[in-house]
Amino acid sequence: MAIEQPEPRVWNGLFWVIQLFICINAVAKSFLQESRGRMLYFYSIASPSDFVLAKLLFNSLLMLVMSLLSIVLFSLFLSNPIQKAGPFIGLVLLGGWSLSLVFTFLAAIAAKAQQNAAIMAVLGFPLIIPQLLLLMKLSNAAFNPVLTIPLSTVLLLVALDVMIIMLAVILFPFLWRD
Amino acid sequence: MTNNINTKRTAWWKILCVALLVYTFIAGLLIKVPNLPLLGQTSRNLFFHVGMWMAMMTLFTVSVVNAIRYLRTFNLRYDIYSRQYATVGIVFGLLGYATGSIWMSYTWADPNNPLFKSFSALAREPKLIGAAIALLIYFAYLVLRDSISDIDKRARIGAVYNIFAYAMLFPSIWIVPRILPSLHPGQEGNPALELKDVNQFMRMVEWPAFIGWALLGVWITTLKIRLNLLKERKLMQ
């Protein structure tokens, strides 16, 4: 490996950047790969809010599995500097969930705009940076036995996620009709 | 005919805007400001620098309100409103950066360090990054909206992204920078709005200045909207 045992901060930074790219690639497919005919079929059998909730749920589960996999791979290949495994895994799951929610909705927008996946990155990067900053900041505490993870920030992230779900349910019907 | 009535009815706030801005420039440069260490006389920039951000937030808020109005009525006029308010908001954001960098060069820049070295420390400011994110989000909105050729689809997708982006914008420029350490004032509470931050004379200039700049932004946007409505009408015919 190019970097054998990176410092905890580097490990953390690398981990979240890779999470971001995993998410873009995994979630973008969910909308961009659907053919027109299949969308029409979904349109006839389900209401838009059910459809978007199902998509959000599926992508959340997919991203949670991916997050766990990438923790395992990271600790196998780049050693394991994590001091508090429990909180770190919790944060990673929360982060994966947040990322998947934001990018699912952006994928819906990008698919409707009939653009390629590149526009998703343009739309998504500025939106996701604040959450990613918070997640990196929080998970830095998991590498240091002295620091504690502030609960208020975790709650802030959860509140953001709930807000994204609500916005998706409210706004998706407008994207859906054609 | 109707034009005449309209100009009479809407002219008062333009006069107010000019009056407030003239007052801002005269009073803002002449009143006595407390001579604090480090800050010195640069605190006069408060009326200009913070005013730009206030105008930007006002314009972005009006833009999102118009996006909601579009989704409720599907009247394309509101889509044009929404886009133009976002564009002018970006201009005010860039002006906020410009005034901020002038202020920064007198207060934060370390005279003992070469310019690029002190710059690399300042570029990591969470507040600067937060504002850059806000501008990038609206640039992305413009890219998305203008890349779609179908008028109705463009308006609908643009409005959806606008609302979504605005909801995500608030955490990035109001909450996150307060959690991270920063040199910029306003770690706890609202900078320049709290009683302890500003003395009473400055307050008498501060609020008129904010309202004046916001009105100027709205004024510029109404001109752009009129131009675009005319263009659109030409396209329709």
Short mmCIF file of C-alpha atoms in Angstrom, two decimals:
data_model
loop_
_atom_site.label_atom_id
_atom_site.label_comp_id
_atom_site.label_asym_id
_atom_site.label_seq_id
_atom_site.Cartn_x
_atom_site.Cartn_y
_atom_site.Cartn_z
CA MET A 1 0.00 0.00 0.00
CA ALA A 2 1.12 3.52 -0.75
CA ILE A 3 0.47 4.82 2.76
CA GLU A 4 0.97 2.00 5.23
CA GLN A 5 -0.38 3.30 8.50
CA PRO A 6 -1.70 6.84 8.17
CA GLU A 7 -2.17 9.12 11.13
CA PRO A 8 -5.65 9.13 12.66
CA ARG A 9 -6.54 12.50 11.14
CA VAL A 10 -5.44 11.43 7.68
CA TRP A 11 -7.28 8.12 8.11
CA ASN A 12 -10.42 9.99 9.05
CA GLY A 13 -10.20 12.46 6.17
CA LEU A 14 -9.53 9.71 3.66
CA PHE A 15 -12.37 7.64 5.03
CA TRP A 16 -15.00 10.36 4.65
CA VAL A 17 -13.87 11.40 1.19
CA ILE A 18 -14.13 7.79 0.08
CA GLN A 19 -17.57 7.53 1.69
CA LEU A 20 -18.65 10.55 -0.36
CA PHE A 21 -17.54 8.98 -3.64
CA ILE A 22 -19.01 5.59 -2.75
CA CYS A 23 -22.29 7.34 -2.12
CA ILE A 24 -22.27 9.30 -5.37
CA ASN A 25 -21.58 6.18 -7.40
CA ALA A 26 -23.95 3.89 -5.52
CA VAL A 27 -26.89 6.25 -5.28
CA ALA A 28 -26.63 7.92 -8.70
CA LYS A 29 -27.50 4.62 -10.32
CA SER A 30 -30.82 4.39 -8.49
CA PHE A 31 -32.49 7.05 -10.62
CA LEU A 32 -30.24 7.44 -13.62
CA GLN A 33 -30.42 3.76 -14.55
CA GLU A 34 -34.19 3.52 -14.56
CA SER A 35 -35.55 3.28 -18.07
CA ARG A 36 -38.41 5.48 -19.16
CA GLY A 37 -40.76 2.54 -19.42
CA ARG A 38 -40.09 1.35 -15.91
CA MET A 39 -40.64 4.86 -14.51
CA LEU A 40 -43.98 4.89 -16.30
CA TYR A 41 -44.83 1.56 -14.71
CA PHE A 42 -43.95 2.87 -11.22
CA TYR A 43 -45.98 5.97 -11.99
CA SER A 44 -49.05 3.86 -12.63
CA ILE A 45 -48.78 1.70 -9.51
CA ALA A 46 -47.52 4.02 -6.76
CA SER A 47 -47.98 7.54 -5.43
CA PRO A 48 -44.95 9.84 -5.70
CA SER A 49 -44.39 10.12 -1.96
CA ASP A 50 -44.47 6.33 -1.54
CA PHE A 51 -42.07 6.00 -4.43
CA VAL A 52 -39.57 8.51 -3.07
CA LEU A 53 -39.80 7.03 0.44
CA ALA A 54 -39.07 3.60 -0.99
CA LYS A 55 -36.10 4.96 -2.89
CA LEU A 56 -34.80 6.73 0.22
CA LEU A 57 -35.19 3.56 2.27
CA PHE A 58 -33.46 1.37 -0.27
CA ASN A 59 -30.56 3.78 -0.75
CA SER A 60 -30.19 4.21 3.02
CA LEU A 61 -29.89 0.45 3.48
CA LEU A 62 -27.49 0.18 0.56
CA MET A 63 -25.33 2.96 1.96
CA LEU A 64 -25.36 1.47 5.48
CA VAL A 65 -24.07 -1.82 4.10
CA MET A 66 -21.46 0.02 2.03
CA SER A 67 -20.37 2.04 5.08
CA LEU A 68 -19.87 -1.09 7.18
CA LEU A 69 -17.95 -2.72 4.33
CA SER A 70 -15.68 0.28 3.96
CA ILE A 71 -14.94 0.33 7.71
CA VAL A 72 -13.91 -3.31 7.49
CA LEU A 73 -11.77 -2.73 4.40
CA PHE A 74 -10.17 0.39 5.87
CA SER A 75 -9.22 -1.35 9.09
CA LEU A 76 -7.89 -4.35 7.16
CA PHE A 77 -5.77 -2.36 4.73
CA LEU A 78 -4.88 0.84 6.57
CA SER A 79 -4.61 -0.47 10.17
CA ASN A 80 -7.11 0.47 12.82
CA PRO A 81 -6.45 3.66 14.79
CA ILE A 82 -10.01 3.86 16.17
CA GLN A 83 -10.09 4.22 19.95
CA LYS A 84 -13.86 4.14 20.43
CA ALA A 85 -15.26 1.63 18.00
CA GLY A 86 -18.92 1.89 19.07
CA PRO A 87 -19.39 5.66 18.67
CA PHE A 88 -17.35 5.65 15.46
CA ILE A 89 -19.51 2.95 13.86
CA GLY A 90 -22.59 4.87 14.97
CA LEU A 91 -21.30 8.06 13.38
CA VAL A 92 -20.39 6.25 10.19
CA LEU A 93 -23.88 4.81 9.92
CA LEU A 94 -25.41 8.22 10.61
CA GLY A 95 -23.09 9.81 8.05
CA GLY A 96 -23.84 7.17 5.44
CA TRP A 97 -27.53 7.71 6.02
CA SER A 98 -27.23 11.50 5.62
CA LEU A 99 -25.17 11.17 2.46
CA SER A 100 -27.57 8.69 0.91
CA LEU A 101 -30.61 10.88 1.65
CA VAL A 102 -29.12 14.01 0.09
CA PHE A 103 -27.81 12.21 -2.96
CA THR A 104 -31.01 10.25 -3.54
CA PHE A 105 -32.94 13.48 -3.85
CA LEU A 106 -30.27 15.06 -6.04
CA ALA A 107 -30.25 11.95 -8.23
CA ALA A 108 -33.99 12.41 -8.71
CA ILE A 109 -33.40 16.03 -9.79
CA ALA A 110 -30.50 15.06 -12.08
CA ALA A 111 -32.53 12.26 -13.66
CA LYS A 112 -35.41 14.61 -14.38
CA ALA A 113 -33.07 17.16 -15.88
CA GLN A 114 -31.90 14.37 -18.20
CA GLN A 115 -28.30 15.08 -17.35
CA ASN A 116 -25.48 12.68 -16.72
CA ALA A 117 -24.07 11.94 -13.29
CA ALA A 118 -21.72 14.92 -13.58
CA ILE A 119 -24.47 17.39 -12.75
CA MET A 120 -25.11 15.45 -9.56
CA ALA A 121 -21.60 16.23 -8.37
CA VAL A 122 -22.05 19.90 -9.28
CA LEU A 123 -25.33 20.06 -7.37
CA GLY A 124 -24.26 17.86 -4.50
CA PHE A 125 -20.78 18.93 -3.44
CA PRO A 126 -21.67 22.36 -2.08
CA LEU A 127 -24.74 20.94 -0.34
CA ILE A 128 -22.90 18.11 1.36
CA ILE A 129 -19.77 19.97 2.52
CA PRO A 130 -21.32 21.32 5.76
CA GLN A 131 -22.52 17.87 6.82
CA LEU A 132 -19.23 16.28 5.84
CA LEU A 133 -17.35 18.92 7.86
CA LEU A 134 -19.49 18.18 10.91
CA LEU A 135 -19.08 14.42 10.50
CA MET A 136 -15.30 14.66 10.19
CA LYS A 137 -15.15 16.95 13.19
CA LEU A 138 -17.30 14.58 15.25
CA SER A 139 -15.52 11.42 14.23
CA ASN A 140 -12.14 12.94 15.06
CA ALA A 141 -13.21 12.52 18.67
CA ALA A 142 -13.42 8.76 18.17
CA PHE A 143 -9.65 8.62 17.59
CA ASN A 144 -8.80 10.35 20.84
CA PRO A 145 -9.75 8.76 24.17
CA VAL A 146 -9.87 12.17 25.89
CA LEU A 147 -12.36 13.91 23.61
CA THR A 148 -16.08 13.31 23.92
CA ILE A 149 -18.57 13.46 21.05
CA PRO A 150 -20.95 16.40 21.58
CA LEU A 151 -24.50 15.08 21.54
CA SER A 152 -26.02 18.37 20.33
CA THR A 153 -24.12 18.14 17.04
CA VAL A 154 -25.28 14.55 16.52
CA LEU A 155 -28.84 15.68 17.13
CA LEU A 156 -28.32 18.52 14.64
CA LEU A 157 -27.33 15.98 11.99
CA VAL A 158 -30.34 13.82 12.78
CA ALA A 159 -32.59 16.89 12.55
CA LEU A 160 -31.07 17.72 9.16
CA ASP A 161 -31.79 14.19 7.95
CA VAL A 162 -35.39 14.39 9.09
CA MET A 163 -35.71 17.72 7.30
CA ILE A 164 -34.32 16.22 4.09
CA ILE A 165 -36.84 13.37 4.22
CA MET A 166 -39.69 15.82 4.71
CA LEU A 167 -38.49 18.04 1.87
CA ALA A 168 -38.14 15.02 -0.39
CA VAL A 169 -41.70 13.91 0.33
CA ILE A 170 -43.05 17.43 -0.23
CA LEU A 171 -41.02 18.30 -3.31
CA PHE A 172 -40.80 15.00 -5.17
CA PRO A 173 -44.38 15.07 -6.52
CA PHE A 174 -43.45 18.21 -8.47
CA LEU A 175 -40.54 16.42 -10.13
CA TRP A 176 -42.59 13.35 -10.83
CA ARG A 177 -45.33 14.73 -13.05
CA ASP A 178 -44.37 15.04 -16.67
CA MET B 1 -52.35 54.57 -17.81
CA THR B 2 -51.73 51.74 -15.44
CA ASN B 3 -48.05 52.50 -15.71
CA ASN B 4 -48.57 55.92 -14.19
CA ILE B 5 -50.41 54.58 -11.19
CA ASN B 6 -47.77 51.92 -10.76
CA THR B 7 -44.89 54.38 -10.72
CA LYS B 8 -46.63 56.55 -8.15
CA ARG B 9 -47.41 53.60 -5.96
CA THR B 10 -43.99 51.98 -6.12
CA ALA B 11 -41.68 55.00 -6.19
CA TRP B 12 -41.68 55.66 -2.45
CA TRP B 13 -39.40 52.79 -1.54
CA LYS B 14 -36.92 53.75 -4.21
CA ILE B 15 -36.72 57.23 -2.73
CA LEU B 16 -36.38 55.64 0.70
CA CYS B 17 -33.58 53.43 -0.61
CA VAL B 18 -31.61 56.39 -2.00
CA ALA B 19 -32.19 58.40 1.17
CA LEU B 20 -31.05 55.53 3.40
CA LEU B 21 -27.93 54.86 1.36
CA VAL B 22 -26.98 58.57 1.24
CA TYR B 23 -27.46 58.63 5.02
CA THR B 24 -25.37 55.47 5.34
CA PHE B 25 -22.46 56.93 3.41
CA ILE B 26 -22.52 60.33 5.13
CA ALA B 27 -23.19 59.16 8.67
CA GLY B 28 -21.19 55.96 8.27
CA LEU B 29 -18.06 57.87 7.36
CA LEU B 30 -18.57 60.80 9.76
CA ILE B 31 -19.95 59.49 13.07
CA LYS B 32 -17.62 58.80 15.94
CA VAL B 33 -16.87 55.11 16.28
CA PRO B 34 -15.15 53.69 19.36
CA ASN B 35 -11.42 53.35 18.77
CA LEU B 36 -10.97 49.73 19.80
CA PRO B 37 -7.58 48.05 19.71
CA LEU B 38 -6.97 46.18 16.44
CA LEU B 39 -10.28 47.31 14.98
CA GLY B 40 -9.68 51.08 15.13
CA GLN B 41 -11.63 53.04 12.56
CA THR B 42 -12.17 49.96 10.36
CA SER B 43 -15.38 49.18 12.23
CA ARG B 44 -17.08 51.65 9.88
CA ASN B 45 -16.92 48.83 7.37
CA LEU B 46 -19.68 47.19 9.42
CA PHE B 47 -22.25 49.32 7.59
CA PHE B 48 -21.01 48.07 4.23
CA HIS B 49 -19.68 44.53 4.79
CA VAL B 50 -22.50 43.21 6.97
CA GLY B 51 -24.98 45.16 4.83
CA MET B 52 -23.94 43.13 1.78
CA TRP B 53 -24.61 39.82 3.54
CA MET B 54 -27.95 41.09 4.83
CA ALA B 55 -28.92 42.09 1.29
CA MET B 56 -27.76 38.69 0.00
CA MET B 57 -29.83 36.79 2.54
CA THR B 58 -32.85 38.97 1.79
CA LEU B 59 -32.54 38.35 -1.95
CA PHE B 60 -32.07 34.58 -1.54
CA THR B 61 -35.11 34.48 0.75
CA VAL B 62 -37.22 36.37 -1.80
CA SER B 63 -35.93 33.95 -4.44
CA VAL B 64 -37.06 30.89 -2.47
CA VAL B 65 -40.44 32.48 -1.72
CA ASN B 66 -40.92 32.97 -5.46
CA ALA B 67 -39.91 29.37 -6.10
CA ILE B 68 -42.65 28.26 -3.68
CA ARG B 69 -45.11 30.60 -5.37
CA TYR B 70 -44.18 29.06 -8.71
CA LEU B 71 -44.85 25.54 -7.48
CA ARG B 72 -48.21 26.65 -6.10
CA THR B 73 -49.44 28.47 -9.20
CA PHE B 74 -47.25 27.25 -12.12
CA ASN B 75 -47.08 30.83 -13.34
CA LEU B 76 -43.79 31.23 -15.25
CA ARG B 77 -43.46 34.83 -14.12
CA TYR B 78 -42.49 33.64 -10.63
CA ASP B 79 -39.79 31.44 -12.10
CA ILE B 80 -38.19 34.51 -13.67
CA TYR B 81 -38.50 36.39 -10.37
CA SER B 82 -36.86 33.53 -8.55
CA ARG B 83 -33.91 33.26 -10.92
CA GLN B 84 -33.24 37.00 -11.05
CA TYR B 85 -33.32 37.38 -7.26
CA ALA B 86 -30.82 34.52 -6.98
CA THR B 87 -28.49 36.15 -9.54
CA VAL B 88 -28.48 39.52 -7.81
CA GLY B 89 -28.03 37.74 -4.46
CA ILE B 90 -24.85 36.18 -5.82
CA VAL B 91 -23.58 39.62 -6.86
CA PHE B 92 -24.15 40.94 -3.34
CA GLY B 93 -22.40 37.87 -1.93
CA LEU B 94 -19.34 38.59 -4.07
CA LEU B 95 -19.41 42.23 -2.91
CA GLY B 96 -19.59 40.94 0.67
CA TYR B 97 -16.42 38.98 0.01
CA ALA B 98 -14.74 42.04 -1.50
CA THR B 99 -15.57 44.31 1.45
CA GLY B 100 -14.64 41.53 3.86
CA SER B 101 -11.24 41.03 2.30
CA ILE B 102 -10.50 44.75 2.62
CA TRP B 103 -11.49 44.62 6.29
CA MET B 104 -9.49 41.45 6.82
CA SER B 105 -6.33 42.95 5.34
CA TYR B 106 -6.34 45.58 8.11
CA THR B 107 -7.36 43.41 11.05
CA TRP B 108 -6.42 39.74 10.58
CA ALA B 109 -3.46 39.79 8.24
CA ASP B 110 -0.28 39.31 10.22
CA PRO B 111 2.27 41.98 9.22
CA ASN B 112 5.11 39.69 10.31
CA ASN B 113 4.17 36.98 7.84
CA PRO B 114 4.41 37.16 4.07
CA LEU B 115 1.09 37.62 2.34
CA PHE B 116 0.61 34.09 1.06
CA LYS B 117 1.39 32.58 4.46
CA SER B 118 -1.21 34.61 6.29
CA PHE B 119 -3.61 33.90 3.44
CA SER B 120 -3.37 30.14 3.88
CA ALA B 121 -4.33 30.53 7.52
CA LEU B 122 -7.24 32.82 6.69
CA ALA B 123 -8.58 30.71 3.84
CA ARG B 124 -9.48 28.01 6.35
CA GLU B 125 -11.96 30.27 8.14
CA PRO B 126 -15.24 28.38 8.56
CA LYS B 127 -17.25 31.55 7.92
CA LEU B 128 -15.49 32.16 4.61
CA ILE B 129 -16.00 28.55 3.59
CA GLY B 130 -19.67 28.71 4.63
CA ALA B 131 -20.24 31.79 2.48
CA ALA B 132 -18.37 30.19 -0.42
CA ILE B 133 -20.64 27.16 -0.12
CA ALA B 134 -23.70 29.41 -0.21
CA LEU B 135 -22.49 31.04 -3.41
CA LEU B 136 -21.56 27.68 -4.96
CA ILE B 137 -25.04 26.34 -4.22
CA TYR B 138 -26.60 29.23 -6.10
CA PHE B 139 -24.11 28.89 -8.96
CA ALA B 140 -25.17 25.23 -9.14
CA TYR B 141 -28.79 26.41 -9.24
CA LEU B 142 -28.01 28.63 -12.22
CA VAL B 143 -26.13 25.80 -13.97
CA LEU B 144 -29.02 23.39 -13.41
CA ARG B 145 -31.77 25.79 -14.39
CA ASP B 146 -30.08 27.12 -17.50
CA SER B 147 -29.02 23.68 -18.74
CA ILE B 148 -32.63 22.59 -19.33
CA SER B 149 -34.21 23.83 -22.52
CA ASP B 150 -37.89 23.02 -21.91
CA ILE B 151 -39.41 26.11 -20.23
CA ASP B 152 -41.87 24.40 -17.89
CA LYS B 153 -39.48 21.67 -16.87
CA ARG B 154 -36.73 24.21 -16.29
CA ALA B 155 -38.97 26.24 -14.02
CA ARG B 156 -40.18 23.22 -12.05
CA ILE B 157 -36.81 21.58 -11.50
CA GLY B 158 -35.19 24.93 -10.78
CA ALA B 159 -37.80 25.73 -8.15
CA VAL B 160 -37.44 22.32 -6.49
CA TYR B 161 -33.66 22.65 -6.29
CA ASN B 162 -33.95 26.23 -5.08
CA ILE B 163 -36.15 25.24 -2.14
CA PHE B 164 -34.00 22.23 -1.28
CA ALA B 165 -30.80 24.29 -1.51
CA TYR B 166 -32.17 27.08 0.65
CA ALA B 167 -33.10 24.60 3.36
CA MET B 168 -29.58 23.17 3.29
CA LEU B 169 -28.01 26.63 3.10
CA PHE B 170 -29.15 27.67 6.54
CA PRO B 171 -27.07 25.10 8.42
CA SER B 172 -24.06 25.93 6.29
CA ILE B 173 -23.97 29.63 6.95
CA TRP B 174 -25.76 30.01 10.29
CA ILE B 175 -25.01 26.89 12.33
CA VAL B 176 -21.87 25.09 11.19
CA PRO B 177 -19.44 28.05 11.42
CA ARG B 178 -20.53 28.57 15.02
CA ILE B 179 -19.56 25.03 15.95
CA LEU B 180 -16.08 25.28 14.44
CA PRO B 181 -13.40 27.59 15.88
CA SER B 182 -12.94 30.84 13.99
CA LEU B 183 -11.28 34.25 13.99
CA HIS B 184 -14.36 35.88 12.55
CA PRO B 185 -16.62 37.58 15.11
CA GLY B 186 -19.96 36.01 15.94
CA GLN B 187 -18.96 32.77 17.60
CA GLU B 188 -21.83 33.11 20.07
CA GLY B 189 -24.94 34.81 18.79
CA ASN B 190 -25.41 37.20 15.94
CA PRO B 191 -22.40 39.36 15.15
CA ALA B 192 -23.12 43.11 15.03
CA LEU B 193 -26.75 42.63 16.09
CA GLU B 194 -26.22 42.12 19.82
CA LEU B 195 -26.41 45.10 22.16
CA LYS B 196 -22.90 44.64 23.46
CA ASP B 197 -21.28 44.61 20.01
CA VAL B 198 -22.36 47.97 18.72
CA ASN B 199 -22.81 51.31 20.49
CA GLN B 200 -25.99 53.32 20.13
CA PHE B 201 -24.66 55.73 17.50
CA MET B 202 -23.49 52.91 15.30
CA ARG B 203 -26.83 51.19 15.72
CA MET B 204 -28.53 54.29 14.37
CA VAL B 205 -26.59 53.88 11.15
CA GLU B 206 -26.47 50.08 11.10
CA TRP B 207 -30.14 49.26 10.67
CA PRO B 208 -30.91 51.96 8.07
CA ALA B 209 -27.82 50.75 6.18
CA PHE B 210 -29.02 47.13 6.15
CA ILE B 211 -32.48 48.13 4.95
CA GLY B 212 -31.00 50.48 2.35
CA TRP B 213 -28.74 47.82 0.85
CA ALA B 214 -31.56 45.26 0.76
CA LEU B 215 -33.82 47.78 -0.99
CA LEU B 216 -31.07 48.53 -3.51
CA GLY B 217 -30.81 44.81 -4.28
CA VAL B 218 -34.55 44.53 -4.77
CA TRP B 219 -34.51 47.61 -7.00
CA ILE B 220 -31.77 46.21 -9.23
CA THR B 221 -33.65 42.93 -9.45
CA THR B 222 -36.94 44.54 -10.45
CA LEU B 223 -35.14 46.17 -13.40
CA LYS B 224 -33.65 42.81 -14.41
CA ILE B 225 -37.05 41.15 -14.06
CA ARG B 226 -38.70 43.74 -16.32
CA LEU B 227 -36.00 43.20 -18.92
CA ASN B 228 -36.41 39.43 -18.80
CA LEU B 229 -40.18 39.57 -18.94
CA LEU B 230 -39.88 41.68 -22.10
CA LYS B 231 -37.43 39.19 -23.61
CA GLU B 232 -39.73 36.32 -22.77
CA ARG B 233 -42.67 38.10 -24.35
CA LYS B 234 -40.62 38.59 -27.51
CA LEU B 235 -39.88 34.87 -27.56
CA MET B 236 -43.54 33.99 -27.19
CA GLN B 237 -44.57 36.08 -30.18
#
